PDB file of C-alpha atoms and ligand atoms in Angstrom:
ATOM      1  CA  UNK A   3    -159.504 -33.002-114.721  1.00 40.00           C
ATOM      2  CA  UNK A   4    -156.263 -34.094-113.277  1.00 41.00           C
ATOM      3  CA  UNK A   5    -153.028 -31.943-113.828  1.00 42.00           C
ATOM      4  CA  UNK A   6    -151.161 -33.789-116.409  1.00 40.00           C
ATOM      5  CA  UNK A   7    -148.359 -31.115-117.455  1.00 42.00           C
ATOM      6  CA  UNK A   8    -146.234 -32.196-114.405  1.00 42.00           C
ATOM      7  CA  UNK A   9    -146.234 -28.709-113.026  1.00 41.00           C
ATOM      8  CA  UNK A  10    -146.620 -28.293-109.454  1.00 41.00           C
ATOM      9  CA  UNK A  11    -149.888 -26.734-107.884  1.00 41.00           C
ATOM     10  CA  UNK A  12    -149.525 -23.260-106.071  1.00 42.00           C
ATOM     11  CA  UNK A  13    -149.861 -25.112-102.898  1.00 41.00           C
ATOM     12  CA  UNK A  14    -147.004 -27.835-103.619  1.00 41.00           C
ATOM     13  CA  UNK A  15    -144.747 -25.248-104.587  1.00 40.00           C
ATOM     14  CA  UNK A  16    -145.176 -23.334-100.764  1.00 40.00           C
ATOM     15  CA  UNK A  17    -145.110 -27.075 -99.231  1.00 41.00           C
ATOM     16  CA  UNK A  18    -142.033 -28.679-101.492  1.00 43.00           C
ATOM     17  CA  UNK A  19    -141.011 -25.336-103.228  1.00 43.00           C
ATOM     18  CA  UNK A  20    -138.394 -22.777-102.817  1.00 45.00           C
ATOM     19  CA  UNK A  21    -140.380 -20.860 -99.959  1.00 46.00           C
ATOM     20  CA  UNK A  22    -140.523 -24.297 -98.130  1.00 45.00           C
ATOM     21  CA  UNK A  23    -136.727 -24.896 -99.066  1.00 44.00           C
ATOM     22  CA  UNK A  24    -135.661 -21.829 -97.141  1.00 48.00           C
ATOM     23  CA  UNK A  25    -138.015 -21.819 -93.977  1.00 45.00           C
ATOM     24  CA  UNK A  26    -136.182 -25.507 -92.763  1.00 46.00           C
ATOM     25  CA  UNK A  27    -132.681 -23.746 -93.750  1.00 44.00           C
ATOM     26  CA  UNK A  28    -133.575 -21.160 -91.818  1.00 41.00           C
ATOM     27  CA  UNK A  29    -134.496 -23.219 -88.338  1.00 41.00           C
ATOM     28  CA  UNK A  30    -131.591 -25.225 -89.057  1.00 44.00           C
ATOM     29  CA  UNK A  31    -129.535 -22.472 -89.213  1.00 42.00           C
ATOM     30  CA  UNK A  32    -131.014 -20.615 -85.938  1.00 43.00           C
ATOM     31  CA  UNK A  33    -130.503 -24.201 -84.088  1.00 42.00           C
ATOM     32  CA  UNK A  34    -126.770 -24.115 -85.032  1.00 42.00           C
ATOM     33  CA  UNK A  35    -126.688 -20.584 -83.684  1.00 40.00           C
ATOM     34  CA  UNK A  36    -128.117 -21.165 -80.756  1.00 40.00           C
ATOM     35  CA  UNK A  37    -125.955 -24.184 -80.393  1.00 43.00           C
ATOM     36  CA  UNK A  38    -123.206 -21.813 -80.849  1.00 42.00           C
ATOM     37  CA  UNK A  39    -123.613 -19.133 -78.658  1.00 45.00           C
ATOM     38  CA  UNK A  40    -123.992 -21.795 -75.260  1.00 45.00           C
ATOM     39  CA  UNK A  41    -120.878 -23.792 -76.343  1.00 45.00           C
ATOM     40  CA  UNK A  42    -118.829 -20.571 -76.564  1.00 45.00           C
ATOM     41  CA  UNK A  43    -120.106 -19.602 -72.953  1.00 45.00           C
ATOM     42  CA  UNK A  44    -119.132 -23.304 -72.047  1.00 49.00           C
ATOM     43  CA  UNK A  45    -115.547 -22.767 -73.031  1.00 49.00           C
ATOM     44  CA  UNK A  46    -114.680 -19.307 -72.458  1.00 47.00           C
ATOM     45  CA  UNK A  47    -114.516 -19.670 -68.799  1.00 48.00           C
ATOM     46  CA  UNK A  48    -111.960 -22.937 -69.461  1.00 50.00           C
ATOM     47  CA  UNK A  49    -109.709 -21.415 -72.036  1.00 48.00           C
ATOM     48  CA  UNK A  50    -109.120 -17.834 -69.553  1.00 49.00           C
ATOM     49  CA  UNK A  51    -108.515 -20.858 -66.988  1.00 54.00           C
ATOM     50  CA  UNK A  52    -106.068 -22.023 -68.891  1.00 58.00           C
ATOM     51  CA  UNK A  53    -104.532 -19.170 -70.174  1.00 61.00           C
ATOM     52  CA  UNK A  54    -101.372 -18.387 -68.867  1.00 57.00           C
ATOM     53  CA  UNK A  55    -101.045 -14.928 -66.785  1.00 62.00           C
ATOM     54  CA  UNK A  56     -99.626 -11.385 -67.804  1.00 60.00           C
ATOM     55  CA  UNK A  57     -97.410 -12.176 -65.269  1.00 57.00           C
ATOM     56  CA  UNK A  58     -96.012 -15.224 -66.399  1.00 59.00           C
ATOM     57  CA  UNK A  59     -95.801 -14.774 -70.336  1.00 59.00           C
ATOM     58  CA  UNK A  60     -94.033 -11.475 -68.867  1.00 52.00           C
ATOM     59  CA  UNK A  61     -91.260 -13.051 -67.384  1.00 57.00           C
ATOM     60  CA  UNK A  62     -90.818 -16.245 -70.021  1.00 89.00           C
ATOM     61  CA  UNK A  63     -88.047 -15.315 -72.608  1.00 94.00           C
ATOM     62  CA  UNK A  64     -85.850 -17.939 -74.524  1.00 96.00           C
ATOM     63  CA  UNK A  65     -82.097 -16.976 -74.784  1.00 97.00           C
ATOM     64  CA  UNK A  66     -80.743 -18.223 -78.108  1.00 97.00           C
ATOM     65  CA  UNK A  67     -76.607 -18.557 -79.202  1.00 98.00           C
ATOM     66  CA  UNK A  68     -76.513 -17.675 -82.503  1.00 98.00           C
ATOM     67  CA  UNK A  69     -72.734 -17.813 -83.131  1.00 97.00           C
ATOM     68  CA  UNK A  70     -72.962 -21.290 -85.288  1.00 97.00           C
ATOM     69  CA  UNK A  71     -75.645 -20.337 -87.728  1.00 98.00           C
ATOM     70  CA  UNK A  72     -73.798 -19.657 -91.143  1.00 97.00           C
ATOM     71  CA  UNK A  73     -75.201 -17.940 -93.565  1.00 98.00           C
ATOM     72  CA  UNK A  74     -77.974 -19.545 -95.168  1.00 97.00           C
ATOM     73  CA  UNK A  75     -78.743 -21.572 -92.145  1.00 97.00           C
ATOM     74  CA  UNK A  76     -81.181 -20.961 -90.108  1.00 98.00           C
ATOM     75  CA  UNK A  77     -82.186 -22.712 -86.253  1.00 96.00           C
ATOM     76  CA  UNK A  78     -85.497 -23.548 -84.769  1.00 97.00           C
ATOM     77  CA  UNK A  79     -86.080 -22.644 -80.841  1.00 97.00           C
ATOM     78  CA  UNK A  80     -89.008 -22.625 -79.222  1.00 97.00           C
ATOM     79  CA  UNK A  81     -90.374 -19.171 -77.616  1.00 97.00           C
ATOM     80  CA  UNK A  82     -93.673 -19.206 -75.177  1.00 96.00           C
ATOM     81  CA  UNK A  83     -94.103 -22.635 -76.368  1.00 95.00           C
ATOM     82  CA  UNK A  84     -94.502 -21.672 -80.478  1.00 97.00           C
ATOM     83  CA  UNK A  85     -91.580 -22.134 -82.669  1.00 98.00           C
ATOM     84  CA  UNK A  86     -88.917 -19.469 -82.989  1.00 98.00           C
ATOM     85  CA  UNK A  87     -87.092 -19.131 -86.403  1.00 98.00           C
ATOM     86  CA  UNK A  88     -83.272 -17.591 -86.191  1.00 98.00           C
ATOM     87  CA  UNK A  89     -81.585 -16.983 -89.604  1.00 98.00           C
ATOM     88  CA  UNK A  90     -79.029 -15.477 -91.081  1.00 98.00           C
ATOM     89  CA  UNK A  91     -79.142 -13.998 -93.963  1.00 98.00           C
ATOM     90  CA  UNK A  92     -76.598 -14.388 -97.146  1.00 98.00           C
ATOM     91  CA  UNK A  93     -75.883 -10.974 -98.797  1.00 98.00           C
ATOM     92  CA  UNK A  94     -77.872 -12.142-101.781  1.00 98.00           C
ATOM     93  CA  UNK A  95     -80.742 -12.719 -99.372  1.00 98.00           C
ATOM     94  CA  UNK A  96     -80.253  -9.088 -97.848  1.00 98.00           C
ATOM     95  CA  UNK A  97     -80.404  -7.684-101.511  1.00 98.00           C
ATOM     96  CA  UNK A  98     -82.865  -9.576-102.499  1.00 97.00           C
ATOM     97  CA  UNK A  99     -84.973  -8.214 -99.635  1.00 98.00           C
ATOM     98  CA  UNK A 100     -84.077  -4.856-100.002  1.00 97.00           C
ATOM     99  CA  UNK A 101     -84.527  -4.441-103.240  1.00 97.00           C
ATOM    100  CA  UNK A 102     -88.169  -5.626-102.967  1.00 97.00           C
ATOM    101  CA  UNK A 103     -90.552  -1.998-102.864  1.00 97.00           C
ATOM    102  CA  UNK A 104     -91.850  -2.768 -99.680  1.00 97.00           C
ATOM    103  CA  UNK A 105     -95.100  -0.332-100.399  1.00 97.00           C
ATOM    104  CA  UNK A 106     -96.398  -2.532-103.083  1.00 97.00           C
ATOM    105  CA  UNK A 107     -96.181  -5.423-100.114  1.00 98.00           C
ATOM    106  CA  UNK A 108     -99.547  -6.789 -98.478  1.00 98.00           C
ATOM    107  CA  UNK A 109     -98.287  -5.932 -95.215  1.00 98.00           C
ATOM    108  CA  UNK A 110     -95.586  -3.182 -96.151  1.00 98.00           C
ATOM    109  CA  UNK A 111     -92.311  -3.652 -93.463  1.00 98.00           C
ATOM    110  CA  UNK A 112     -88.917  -3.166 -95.096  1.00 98.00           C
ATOM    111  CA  UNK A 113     -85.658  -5.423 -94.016  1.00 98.00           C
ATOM    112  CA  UNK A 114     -84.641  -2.307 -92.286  1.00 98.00           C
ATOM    113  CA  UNK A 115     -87.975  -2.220 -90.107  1.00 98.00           C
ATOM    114  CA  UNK A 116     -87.958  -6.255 -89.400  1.00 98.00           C
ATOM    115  CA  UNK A 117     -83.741  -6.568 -87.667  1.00 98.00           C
ATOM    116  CA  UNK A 118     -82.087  -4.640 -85.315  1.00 98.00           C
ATOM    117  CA  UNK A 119     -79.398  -1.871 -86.417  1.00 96.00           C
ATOM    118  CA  UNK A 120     -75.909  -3.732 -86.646  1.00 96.00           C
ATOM    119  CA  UNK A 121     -77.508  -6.963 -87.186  1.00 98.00           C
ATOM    120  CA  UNK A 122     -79.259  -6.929 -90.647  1.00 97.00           C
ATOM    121  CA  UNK A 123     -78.572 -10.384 -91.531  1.00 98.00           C
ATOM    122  CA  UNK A 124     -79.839 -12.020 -88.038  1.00 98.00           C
ATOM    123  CA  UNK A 125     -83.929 -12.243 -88.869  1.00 98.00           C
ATOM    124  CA  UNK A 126     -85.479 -13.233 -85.882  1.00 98.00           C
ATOM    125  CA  UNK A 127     -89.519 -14.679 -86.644  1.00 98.00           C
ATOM    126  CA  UNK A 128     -92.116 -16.596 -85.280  1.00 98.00           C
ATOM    127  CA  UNK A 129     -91.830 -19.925 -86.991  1.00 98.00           C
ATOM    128  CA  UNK A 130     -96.422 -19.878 -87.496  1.00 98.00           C
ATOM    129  CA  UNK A 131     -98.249 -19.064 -90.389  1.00 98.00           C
ATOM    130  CA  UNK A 132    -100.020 -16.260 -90.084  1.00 98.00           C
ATOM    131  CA  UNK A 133    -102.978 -18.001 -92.278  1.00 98.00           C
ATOM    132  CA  UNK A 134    -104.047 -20.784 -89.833  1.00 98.00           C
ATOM    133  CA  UNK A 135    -101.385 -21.230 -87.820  1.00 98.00           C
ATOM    134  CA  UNK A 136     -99.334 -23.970 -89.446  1.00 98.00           C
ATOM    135  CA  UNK A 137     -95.396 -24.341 -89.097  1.00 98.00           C
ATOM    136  CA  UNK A 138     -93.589 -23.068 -92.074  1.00 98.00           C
ATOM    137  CA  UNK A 139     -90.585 -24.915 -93.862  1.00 98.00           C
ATOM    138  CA  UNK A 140     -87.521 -23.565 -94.781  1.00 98.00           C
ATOM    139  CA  UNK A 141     -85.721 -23.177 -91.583  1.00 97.00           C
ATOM    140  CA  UNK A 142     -84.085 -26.969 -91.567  1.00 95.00           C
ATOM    141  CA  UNK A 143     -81.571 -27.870 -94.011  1.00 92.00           C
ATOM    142  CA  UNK A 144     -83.183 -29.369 -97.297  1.00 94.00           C
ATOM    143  CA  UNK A 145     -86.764 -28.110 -96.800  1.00 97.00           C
ATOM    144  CA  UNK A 146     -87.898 -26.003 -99.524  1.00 97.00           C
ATOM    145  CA  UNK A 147     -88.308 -22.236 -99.244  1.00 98.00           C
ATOM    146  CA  UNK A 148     -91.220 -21.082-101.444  1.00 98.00           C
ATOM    147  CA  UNK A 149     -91.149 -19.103-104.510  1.00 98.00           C
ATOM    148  CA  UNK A 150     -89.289 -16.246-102.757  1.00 98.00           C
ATOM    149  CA  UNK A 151     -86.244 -17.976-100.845  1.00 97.00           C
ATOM    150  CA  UNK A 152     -87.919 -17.528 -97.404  1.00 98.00           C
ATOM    151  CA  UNK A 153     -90.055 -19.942 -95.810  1.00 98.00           C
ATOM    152  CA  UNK A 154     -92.863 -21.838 -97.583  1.00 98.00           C
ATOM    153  CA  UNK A 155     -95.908 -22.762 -95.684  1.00 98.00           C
ATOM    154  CA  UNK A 156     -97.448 -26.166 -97.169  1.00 98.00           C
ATOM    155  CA  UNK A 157    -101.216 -26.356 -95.146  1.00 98.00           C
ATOM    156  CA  UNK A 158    -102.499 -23.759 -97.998  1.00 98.00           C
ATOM    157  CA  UNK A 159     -99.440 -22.714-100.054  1.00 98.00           C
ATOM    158  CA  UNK A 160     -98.162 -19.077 -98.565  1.00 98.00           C
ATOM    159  CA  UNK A 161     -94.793 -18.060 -99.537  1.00 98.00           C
ATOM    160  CA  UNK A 162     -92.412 -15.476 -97.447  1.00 98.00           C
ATOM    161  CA  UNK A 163     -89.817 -14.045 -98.994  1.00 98.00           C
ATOM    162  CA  UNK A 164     -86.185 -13.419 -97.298  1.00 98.00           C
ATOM    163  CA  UNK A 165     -87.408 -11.246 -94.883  1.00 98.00           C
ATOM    164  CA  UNK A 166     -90.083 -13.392 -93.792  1.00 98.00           C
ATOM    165  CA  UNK A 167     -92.814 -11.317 -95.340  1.00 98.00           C
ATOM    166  CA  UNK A 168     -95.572 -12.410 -97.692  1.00 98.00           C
ATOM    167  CA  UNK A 169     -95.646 -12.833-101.088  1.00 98.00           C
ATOM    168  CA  UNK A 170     -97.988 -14.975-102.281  1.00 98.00           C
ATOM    169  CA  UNK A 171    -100.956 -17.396-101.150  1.00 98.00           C
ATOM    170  CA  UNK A 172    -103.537 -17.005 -98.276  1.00 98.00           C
ATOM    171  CA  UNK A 173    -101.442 -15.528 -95.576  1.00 98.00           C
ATOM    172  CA  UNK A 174    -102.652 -11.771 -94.291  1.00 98.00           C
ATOM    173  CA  UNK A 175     -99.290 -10.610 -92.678  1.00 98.00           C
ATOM    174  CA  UNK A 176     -95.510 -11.157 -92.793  1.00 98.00           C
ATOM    175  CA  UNK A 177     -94.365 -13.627 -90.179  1.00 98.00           C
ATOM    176  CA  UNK A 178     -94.398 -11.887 -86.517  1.00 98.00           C
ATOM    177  CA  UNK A 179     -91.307 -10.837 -85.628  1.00 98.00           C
ATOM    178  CA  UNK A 180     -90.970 -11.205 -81.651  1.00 98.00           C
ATOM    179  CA  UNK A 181     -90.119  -8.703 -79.179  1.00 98.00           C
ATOM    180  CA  UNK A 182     -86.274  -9.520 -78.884  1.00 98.00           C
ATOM    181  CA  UNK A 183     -82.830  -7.896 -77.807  1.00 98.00           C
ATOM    182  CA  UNK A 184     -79.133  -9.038 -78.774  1.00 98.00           C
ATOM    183  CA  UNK A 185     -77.716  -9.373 -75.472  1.00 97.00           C
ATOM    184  CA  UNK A 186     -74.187  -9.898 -77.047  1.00 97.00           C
ATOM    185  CA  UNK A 187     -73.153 -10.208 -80.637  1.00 95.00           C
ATOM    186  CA  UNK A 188     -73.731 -13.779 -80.667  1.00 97.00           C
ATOM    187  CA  UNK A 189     -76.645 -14.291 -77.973  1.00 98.00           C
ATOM    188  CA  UNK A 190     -80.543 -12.924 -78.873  1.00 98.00           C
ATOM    189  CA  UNK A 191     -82.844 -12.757 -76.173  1.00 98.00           C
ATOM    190  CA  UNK A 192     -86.934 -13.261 -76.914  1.00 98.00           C
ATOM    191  CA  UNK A 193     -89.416 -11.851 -74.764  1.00 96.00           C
TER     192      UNK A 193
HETATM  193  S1  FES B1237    -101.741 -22.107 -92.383  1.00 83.49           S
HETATM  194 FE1  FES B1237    -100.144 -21.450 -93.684  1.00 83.49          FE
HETATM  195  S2  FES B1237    -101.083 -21.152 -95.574  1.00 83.49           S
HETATM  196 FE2  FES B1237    -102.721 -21.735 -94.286  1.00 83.49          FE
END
């Protein structure tokens, strides 16, 4: 007599089923692997080619006049070919920074540990996300800031505070601060 109740035979179930279900997912999955692995050995060779040497990212530093930033203002420059943030601080920023406990942070760096001695208001970052990558606002006049005064990334909604560390959203560490030197009081050298 013919199966009326609708429920599937032991065999249908393998053929249709679950078990079925997972054995395609599975080859689909190892094609897309395999896929994978020969179009990462396809650009690997291109992207060292076009990498620049030790050499030459050794020698490339930007030199940047800081004497006309006020405080509150920050400049954009452009370091190794990413953007370079400049800003100086207000002494509410400063406070605001410092009185942050920088061991409850995600990536725990006090003011202190992020500018040089003698220069505590000059922060010096690398204007990228350190999410994905993106370009942060709050270095141009009128952008907004974020929830902490800092810089507000808008591709996924990471805030830095004053100090250019993270405070909230997908973001793993504060914004890099580059290796840098003052080579006057009003001149900052990258690299
Ligand atoms: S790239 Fe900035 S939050 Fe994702």
């Amino acid at each position: 007599m013919a199966d009326t109740t609708g429920t599937a035979t032991p065999e249908a179930a393998v053929e249709h089923g679950e078990d079925g279900v997972r054995r395609r997912d599975f080859i689909n999955i190892a094609a897309i692997g395999a896929a994978g692995v020969g179009g990462a050995s396809v650009l690997l060779p291109l992207i060292s080619q076009m990498a620049p040497s030790e050499d030459v990212l050794a020698e490339s530093s930007t030199e940047v006049d800081i004497s006309a930033i006020e405080p509150g203002q920050a400049i954009k420059a452009i370091f190794r070919k990413q953007p370079l943030f400049v800003r100086r601080l207000t002494e509410k920023e400063i406070a605001e920074a410092g009185a942050v406990n920088a061991g409850s942070l995600r990536d725990p760096q006090t003011l202190e540990e992020r500018t040089k001695e003698g220069h505590r208001d000059i922060l010096v970052t690398m204007g990228v996300c350190t999410h994905l990558g993106c370009v942060p606002l709050g270095a141009a006049e009128g952008e907004v800031k974020g929830e902490f005064g800092g810089y507000f990334c808008p591709c996924h909604g990471s805030h830095y505070d004053t100090a250019g560390r993270i405070r909230k959203g997908p973001a793993p560490t504060n914004l890099e601060v580059p290796e840098y030197v003052f080579t006057s009081d009003t001149v900052i050298q990258a690299g």
